[in-house]
């Protein structure tokens, strides 16, 4: 991984304007998400990023957790021009390292296209896909 990038779990280093643009304009799961919804989601979550050598954020991830038993990794995004440089790996490793001191027993996520990345870090399909249920609210 290039040393010109660094992982951050510091909210003050998260570029909220950039994150909102990425998610609301490019991310298939969040297209059209309003700024106010994004802000509230970020305020209620642990936020992570990868920053380049000049301080520009090039990746983002968010974790929803109670800090004790459960975490949901979501809104993982790497800027197009930063892909292929190990940034996704740096981001996932950083998130796992940050959560490791907590007594969380499982981290869940959903992905349409990054199964290979997450498998490298111990994520696997649910053994019983019928165990988890979802209720759409809107």
PDB file of C-alpha atoms in Angstrom:
ATOM      1  CA  UNK A   1       0.000   0.000   0.000  1.00  0.00           C
ATOM      2  CA  UNK A   2       1.392   3.417  -0.878  1.00  0.00           C
ATOM      3  CA  UNK A   3       2.646   5.369   2.123  1.00  0.00           C
ATOM      4  CA  UNK A   4       1.210   8.515   0.568  1.00  0.00           C
ATOM      5  CA  UNK A   5      -2.178   7.534   1.984  1.00  0.00           C
ATOM      6  CA  UNK A   6      -3.315   7.389   5.593  1.00  0.00           C
ATOM      7  CA  UNK A   7      -6.348   5.946   7.347  1.00  0.00           C
ATOM      8  CA  UNK A   8      -8.340   8.163   9.688  1.00  0.00           C
ATOM      9  CA  UNK A   9     -11.064   7.573  12.247  1.00  0.00           C
ATOM     10  CA  UNK A  10     -11.075  11.279  13.129  1.00  0.00           C
ATOM     11  CA  UNK A  11     -14.363  12.946  12.189  1.00  0.00           C
ATOM     12  CA  UNK A  12     -12.589  16.285  11.730  1.00  0.00           C
ATOM     13  CA  UNK A  13     -10.742  14.805   8.736  1.00  0.00           C
ATOM     14  CA  UNK A  14     -13.916  13.628   6.989  1.00  0.00           C
ATOM     15  CA  UNK A  15     -14.875  15.860   4.057  1.00  0.00           C
ATOM     16  CA  UNK A  16     -18.652  15.747   4.391  1.00  0.00           C
ATOM     17  CA  UNK A  17     -19.244  17.637   1.144  1.00  0.00           C
ATOM     18  CA  UNK A  18     -17.138  15.136  -0.806  1.00  0.00           C
ATOM     19  CA  UNK A  19     -18.748  12.141   0.922  1.00  0.00           C
ATOM     20  CA  UNK A  20     -22.229  13.416   0.153  1.00  0.00           C
ATOM     21  CA  UNK A  21     -21.322  13.992  -3.508  1.00  0.00           C
ATOM     22  CA  UNK A  22     -19.838  10.508  -3.828  1.00  0.00           C
ATOM     23  CA  UNK A  23     -22.760   8.746  -2.232  1.00  0.00           C
ATOM     24  CA  UNK A  24     -25.653  10.775  -3.616  1.00  0.00           C
ATOM     25  CA  UNK A  25     -24.278  10.951  -7.172  1.00  0.00           C
ATOM     26  CA  UNK A  26     -22.204   7.783  -7.708  1.00  0.00           C
ATOM     27  CA  UNK A  27     -23.018   5.050  -5.183  1.00  0.00           C
ATOM     28  CA  UNK A  28     -25.706   2.687  -6.493  1.00  0.00           C
ATOM     29  CA  UNK A  29     -27.104   2.161  -2.978  1.00  0.00           C
ATOM     30  CA  UNK A  30     -27.362   5.852  -2.045  1.00  0.00           C
ATOM     31  CA  UNK A  31     -28.063   7.738  -5.278  1.00  0.00           C
ATOM     32  CA  UNK A  32     -30.298  10.695  -4.558  1.00  0.00           C
ATOM     33  CA  UNK A  33     -29.744  10.585  -0.787  1.00  0.00           C
ATOM     34  CA  UNK A  34     -30.385  14.063   0.570  1.00  0.00           C
ATOM     35  CA  UNK A  35     -27.713  16.031   2.368  1.00  0.00           C
ATOM     36  CA  UNK A  36     -29.785  16.190   5.549  1.00  0.00           C
ATOM     37  CA  UNK A  37     -30.235  12.401   5.599  1.00  0.00           C
ATOM     38  CA  UNK A  38     -26.506  11.919   4.985  1.00  0.00           C
ATOM     39  CA  UNK A  39     -25.605  14.335   7.779  1.00  0.00           C
ATOM     40  CA  UNK A  40     -27.904  12.612  10.263  1.00  0.00           C
ATOM     41  CA  UNK A  41     -26.539   9.203   9.286  1.00  0.00           C
ATOM     42  CA  UNK A  42     -22.960  10.377   9.721  1.00  0.00           C
ATOM     43  CA  UNK A  43     -23.728  12.031  13.053  1.00  0.00           C
ATOM     44  CA  UNK A  44     -25.155   8.750  14.376  1.00  0.00           C
ATOM     45  CA  UNK A  45     -22.239   6.607  13.119  1.00  0.00           C
ATOM     46  CA  UNK A  46     -18.516   6.017  13.333  1.00  0.00           C
ATOM     47  CA  UNK A  47     -16.943   7.596  10.243  1.00  0.00           C
ATOM     48  CA  UNK A  48     -13.708   6.576   8.554  1.00  0.00           C
ATOM     49  CA  UNK A  49     -11.644   7.792   5.663  1.00  0.00           C
ATOM     50  CA  UNK A  50      -8.442   7.464   3.719  1.00  0.00           C
ATOM     51  CA  UNK A  51      -6.579  10.701   3.038  1.00  0.00           C
ATOM     52  CA  UNK A  52      -3.888  11.292   0.412  1.00  0.00           C
ATOM     53  CA  UNK A  53      -0.565  13.099   0.913  1.00  0.00           C
ATOM     54  CA  UNK A  54      -2.073  16.543   0.333  1.00  0.00           C
ATOM     55  CA  UNK A  55      -5.003  15.966   2.693  1.00  0.00           C
ATOM     56  CA  UNK A  56      -7.682  15.115   0.141  1.00  0.00           C
ATOM     57  CA  UNK A  57     -10.087  12.391   1.185  1.00  0.00           C
ATOM     58  CA  UNK A  58     -10.072   9.500  -1.301  1.00  0.00           C
ATOM     59  CA  UNK A  59     -12.295   6.953   0.499  1.00  0.00           C
ATOM     60  CA  UNK A  60     -15.035   6.715   3.100  1.00  0.00           C
ATOM     61  CA  UNK A  61     -16.785   4.118   5.240  1.00  0.00           C
ATOM     62  CA  UNK A  62     -19.401   4.341   7.947  1.00  0.00           C
ATOM     63  CA  UNK A  63     -20.200   1.937  10.784  1.00  0.00           C
ATOM     64  CA  UNK A  64     -23.491   1.820  12.647  1.00  0.00           C
ATOM     65  CA  UNK A  65     -22.967   0.124  16.001  1.00  0.00           C
ATOM     66  CA  UNK A  66     -24.086  -0.122  19.597  1.00  0.00           C
ATOM     67  CA  UNK A  67     -20.414  -0.512  20.462  1.00  0.00           C
ATOM     68  CA  UNK A  68     -21.072  -3.723  22.329  1.00  0.00           C
ATOM     69  CA  UNK A  69     -22.597  -6.531  20.268  1.00  0.00           C
ATOM     70  CA  UNK A  70     -23.135  -5.497  16.678  1.00  0.00           C
ATOM     71  CA  UNK A  71     -21.755  -3.360  13.855  1.00  0.00           C
ATOM     72  CA  UNK A  72     -23.012  -2.671  10.343  1.00  0.00           C
ATOM     73  CA  UNK A  73     -20.332  -1.597   7.845  1.00  0.00           C
ATOM     74  CA  UNK A  74     -21.885   0.566   5.155  1.00  0.00           C
ATOM     75  CA  UNK A  75     -21.402   3.412   2.691  1.00  0.00           C
ATOM     76  CA  UNK A  76     -17.958   2.111   1.715  1.00  0.00           C
ATOM     77  CA  UNK A  77     -16.706   4.166  -1.221  1.00  0.00           C
ATOM     78  CA  UNK A  78     -13.338   4.684  -2.924  1.00  0.00           C
ATOM     79  CA  UNK A  79     -12.968   7.569  -5.374  1.00  0.00           C
ATOM     80  CA  UNK A  80     -12.663   6.437  -8.994  1.00  0.00           C
ATOM     81  CA  UNK A  81      -9.194   7.933  -9.441  1.00  0.00           C
ATOM     82  CA  UNK A  82      -7.895   6.221  -6.276  1.00  0.00           C
ATOM     83  CA  UNK A  83      -9.097   2.698  -7.096  1.00  0.00           C
ATOM     84  CA  UNK A  84      -6.535  -0.001  -7.694  1.00  0.00           C
ATOM     85  CA  UNK A  85      -4.081   1.429  -5.157  1.00  0.00           C
ATOM     86  CA  UNK A  86      -4.981  -0.694  -2.123  1.00  0.00           C
ATOM     87  CA  UNK A  87      -7.198   2.040  -0.695  1.00  0.00           C
ATOM     88  CA  UNK A  88     -10.175  -0.287  -0.122  1.00  0.00           C
ATOM     89  CA  UNK A  89      -7.905  -2.679   1.756  1.00  0.00           C
ATOM     90  CA  UNK A  90      -6.482   0.129   3.872  1.00  0.00           C
ATOM     91  CA  UNK A  91     -10.007   1.301   4.673  1.00  0.00           C
ATOM     92  CA  UNK A  92     -11.354  -2.133   5.670  1.00  0.00           C
ATOM     93  CA  UNK A  93      -8.237  -2.942   7.717  1.00  0.00           C
ATOM     94  CA  UNK A  94      -8.497   0.396   9.510  1.00  0.00           C
ATOM     95  CA  UNK A  95     -12.166  -0.090  10.331  1.00  0.00           C
ATOM     96  CA  UNK A  96     -11.557  -3.595  11.686  1.00  0.00           C
ATOM     97  CA  UNK A  97      -8.582  -2.383  13.742  1.00  0.00           C
ATOM     98  CA  UNK A  98     -10.645   0.485  15.162  1.00  0.00           C
ATOM     99  CA  UNK A  99     -13.515  -1.837  16.145  1.00  0.00           C
ATOM    100  CA  UNK A 100     -11.313  -4.663  17.469  1.00  0.00           C
ATOM    101  CA  UNK A 101     -10.959  -3.309  21.044  1.00  0.00           C
ATOM    102  CA  UNK A 102     -14.758  -3.284  21.388  1.00  0.00           C
ATOM    103  CA  UNK A 103     -16.637  -6.416  22.520  1.00  0.00           C
ATOM    104  CA  UNK A 104     -18.547  -6.547  19.202  1.00  0.00           C
ATOM    105  CA  UNK A 105     -19.293 -10.143  18.230  1.00  0.00           C
ATOM    106  CA  UNK A 106     -20.114  -9.578  14.555  1.00  0.00           C
ATOM    107  CA  UNK A 107     -19.810  -7.073  11.758  1.00  0.00           C
ATOM    108  CA  UNK A 108     -22.358  -7.316   8.971  1.00  0.00           C
ATOM    109  CA  UNK A 109     -22.356  -5.703   5.554  1.00  0.00           C
ATOM    110  CA  UNK A 110     -24.066  -5.915   2.196  1.00  0.00           C
ATOM    111  CA  UNK A 111     -22.286  -5.701  -1.136  1.00  0.00           C
ATOM    112  CA  UNK A 112     -23.182  -6.267  -4.759  1.00  0.00           C
ATOM    113  CA  UNK A 113     -19.655  -6.273  -6.129  1.00  0.00           C
ATOM    114  CA  UNK A 114     -16.879  -6.412  -3.506  1.00  0.00           C
ATOM    115  CA  UNK A 115     -17.195  -9.921  -2.077  1.00  0.00           C
ATOM    116  CA  UNK A 116     -13.546 -10.686  -2.863  1.00  0.00           C
ATOM    117  CA  UNK A 117     -12.288  -7.664  -0.950  1.00  0.00           C
ATOM    118  CA  UNK A 118     -14.287  -8.422   2.172  1.00  0.00           C
ATOM    119  CA  UNK A 119     -13.492 -12.154   2.075  1.00  0.00           C
ATOM    120  CA  UNK A 120      -9.817 -11.246   2.539  1.00  0.00           C
ATOM    121  CA  UNK A 121     -10.774  -9.898   5.975  1.00  0.00           C
ATOM    122  CA  UNK A 122     -12.845 -12.833   7.169  1.00  0.00           C
ATOM    123  CA  UNK A 123     -16.259 -11.793   5.883  1.00  0.00           C
ATOM    124  CA  UNK A 124     -18.309 -14.690   4.523  1.00  0.00           C
ATOM    125  CA  UNK A 125     -21.852 -15.247   3.291  1.00  0.00           C
ATOM    126  CA  UNK A 126     -24.293 -16.037   6.069  1.00  0.00           C
ATOM    127  CA  UNK A 127     -24.410 -19.768   6.740  1.00  0.00           C
ATOM    128  CA  UNK A 128     -28.175 -19.510   6.934  1.00  0.00           C
ATOM    129  CA  UNK A 129     -29.487 -16.891   4.514  1.00  0.00           C
ATOM    130  CA  UNK A 130     -32.979 -17.539   5.830  1.00  0.00           C
ATOM    131  CA  UNK A 131     -31.993 -16.331   9.291  1.00  0.00           C
ATOM    132  CA  UNK A 132     -31.780 -12.657   8.375  1.00  0.00           C
ATOM    133  CA  UNK A 133     -34.851 -10.730   7.388  1.00  0.00           C
ATOM    134  CA  UNK A 134     -35.429  -7.229   6.122  1.00  0.00           C
ATOM    135  CA  UNK A 135     -38.430  -4.935   6.232  1.00  0.00           C
ATOM    136  CA  UNK A 136     -38.451  -2.037   3.807  1.00  0.00           C
ATOM    137  CA  UNK A 137     -39.827   1.098   5.456  1.00  0.00           C
ATOM    138  CA  UNK A 138     -39.902   3.441   2.472  1.00  0.00           C
TER     139      UNK A 138
END
